[in-house]
Amino acid sequence: MAKIIGSERPDFATKVGLVLATAGSAVGLGNIWRFPVTTGNNGGAAFILIYVACVLVLGLPLMVAEFSVGRHAHTNTAQAYKQLSRHWLWSRVGQFGVFTGWFIMCYYTVVSGWALGYLVDSLCNRFGILGGDIPDYKNHFSRFVANPYLPVLYTCALVLISHFIIVRGVKRGIERVSKVLMPLLFIILLILAVSSLFTPGAREGLTFLFRPDFTKITFQTVLDAMGQAFYSLSLAMGCVCTYASYFSKDTHLIGTAFKVGLIDSFVAVMAGIIIFPAVFSTNIQPDEGASLVFIALPGVFQQAFGLVPALGYLVSVLFYFLLVIATLTSVISLHEVPTAYLAENYRLPRPKATAVVTAVCLLVATFCSLSMGPLDRFRIAGRNLFDLFDFVSGQIMLPLGGFLIALFVGWILDRRILRNQLTNGATAAPRTSRYVIILLRYFVPFAILLIFLSGMGIFHIV
Ligand code: PHE
């Protein structure tokens, strides 16, 4: 049955469209709120070099592995692995990926909702950039996330936007929207980077970000770079495999992975160029994650462009708009994973499958959002629901899924299938595909295992 449905499936209409959609999945919080600060604190350009190496030897081979499974099977991720193996473990790797994607979606949408809320706040001058009261930004954020209604409403709005895109399908929904949003994201990135370079702290900020300091590089830094590459490229959450199932036969998988990796790394470096010159124009200490983008940056925008408040206002609005776009395109890719699964495995019409995913996500995301406020006292293993989803997905499910995918594609999957996918059916395997296979077999599983053990605190090297 899956075959019949599979053969009726649409593909992406253009190569640009599929690269932009996959890059849209990859570009997200990892690039904007984690990469710049990790880089600044870990040896600047030295870390960037190591990060790029991790993308090349770990991220891209795994991405190509997921592409190969998805495009070969031409069906949703759960079904794809079932088609390729009857073994009890390997046949379930896809189901696990679909579950991981859905799981991440439930808390990631909450953060996207915050970005939407901050976009509205910046538009309404609630950060006092254009004059008027300047709030205590830390307080502003704590009160916002603990509010029982507002963040939930913003999260719902974001999930519904994603719903209406997903329901339109691959070509008219995902592809069309990516072709508009991603170029818009690049334009905003450029405008913000140029504005930031005109702030007084530009030289100091760029030095902090780029000055290579190899003494900061330890084995732990390398592990952090590997973990960052893994998360930033959206691996092991079903997104990449699902999107690849819509790739046409003549799409070059290695070339596509390379382009996606390039765009993702470019955006991450640009985010650093935007953030640090502005931060160094103020006396605000940058932290990473939510406290960077929702607590430090509003103050930075307010102070760094002190002489021209209108510019600070514009930059803040554009920055949160950028964050909304970056997270929305990631949410869309997550939304598609369980939607394709429900539509194909249970033969639901696409609108119904999308609606089920939307409804379940809204329900769970509401609890995740409330766990930052009214439900904060409800804790499992010392964590509220939001932190629990973040921890379990990031530290356990993603590395475990990635490990299984690398083992499966590197060691179990029929070599002819893999070679066929990597070379688009050509008889002679070019050198790059041989490198990919070697890395997948001998390096990637081992590296992911290390990331997993270090993330769990089971093993730590100073
Ligand atoms: N690659 C994304 C990022 O950098 C991670 C992600 C993708 C998370 C898709 C959720 C959904 O933020």
mmCIF file of C-alpha atoms in Angstrom, residues 102-111 114 145-147 151-152 155 360-376 378 384-390:
data_model
loop_
_atom_site.group_PDB
_atom_site.id
_atom_site.type_symbol
_atom_site.label_atom_id
_atom_site.label_comp_id
_atom_site.label_asym_id
_atom_site.label_seq_id
_atom_site.Cartn_x
_atom_site.Cartn_y
_atom_site.Cartn_z
ATOM 1 C CA TRP A 102 7.232 15.224 17.073
ATOM 2 C CA PHE A 103 8.725 15.406 20.556
ATOM 3 C CA ILE A 104 11.044 18.276 19.635
ATOM 4 C CA MET A 105 8.213 20.095 17.904
ATOM 5 C CA CYS A 106 6.237 20.225 21.153
ATOM 6 C CA TYR A 107 8.784 22.411 22.940
ATOM 7 C CA TYR A 108 10.506 24.120 20.012
ATOM 8 C CA THR A 109 7.194 25.749 19.065
ATOM 9 C CA VAL A 110 7.109 27.331 22.524
ATOM 10 C CA VAL A 111 10.400 29.138 21.861
ATOM 11 C CA TRP A 114 8.367 33.632 22.372
ATOM 12 C CA VAL A 145 7.080 33.276 29.976
ATOM 13 C CA ALA A 146 5.234 32.817 33.273
ATOM 14 C CA ASN A 147 2.092 34.524 31.950
ATOM 15 C CA PRO A 151 3.021 32.736 25.396
ATOM 16 C CA VAL A 152 0.421 30.020 24.851
ATOM 17 C CA THR A 155 2.712 29.436 20.352
ATOM 18 C CA VAL A 360 -1.665 17.094 19.561
ATOM 19 C CA CYS A 361 1.238 19.527 19.316
ATOM 20 C CA LEU A 362 -0.935 22.401 20.540
ATOM 21 C CA LEU A 363 -2.026 20.386 23.536
ATOM 22 C CA VAL A 364 1.460 19.272 24.584
ATOM 23 C CA ALA A 365 3.085 22.625 23.724
ATOM 24 C CA THR A 366 0.506 24.358 25.937
ATOM 25 C CA PHE A 367 1.618 22.222 28.881
ATOM 26 C CA CYS A 368 5.281 22.885 28.038
ATOM 27 C CA SER A 369 4.587 26.602 27.934
ATOM 28 C CA LEU A 370 2.609 26.561 31.182
ATOM 29 C CA SER A 371 5.429 24.620 32.822
ATOM 30 C CA MET A 372 7.434 27.863 32.758
ATOM 31 C CA GLY A 373 4.774 29.553 34.893
ATOM 32 C CA PRO A 374 1.660 28.148 36.558
ATOM 33 C CA LEU A 375 2.790 24.507 36.233
ATOM 34 C CA ASP A 376 6.401 25.092 37.236
ATOM 35 C CA PHE A 378 5.082 20.003 38.486
ATOM 36 C CA ASN A 384 9.813 21.195 34.540
ATOM 37 C CA LEU A 385 8.135 19.840 31.423
ATOM 38 C CA PHE A 386 9.822 22.279 29.033
ATOM 39 C CA ASP A 387 13.331 21.498 30.312
ATOM 40 C CA LEU A 388 12.532 17.806 30.361
ATOM 41 C CA PHE A 389 11.524 17.814 26.678
ATOM 42 C CA ASP A 390 14.643 19.805 25.846
#
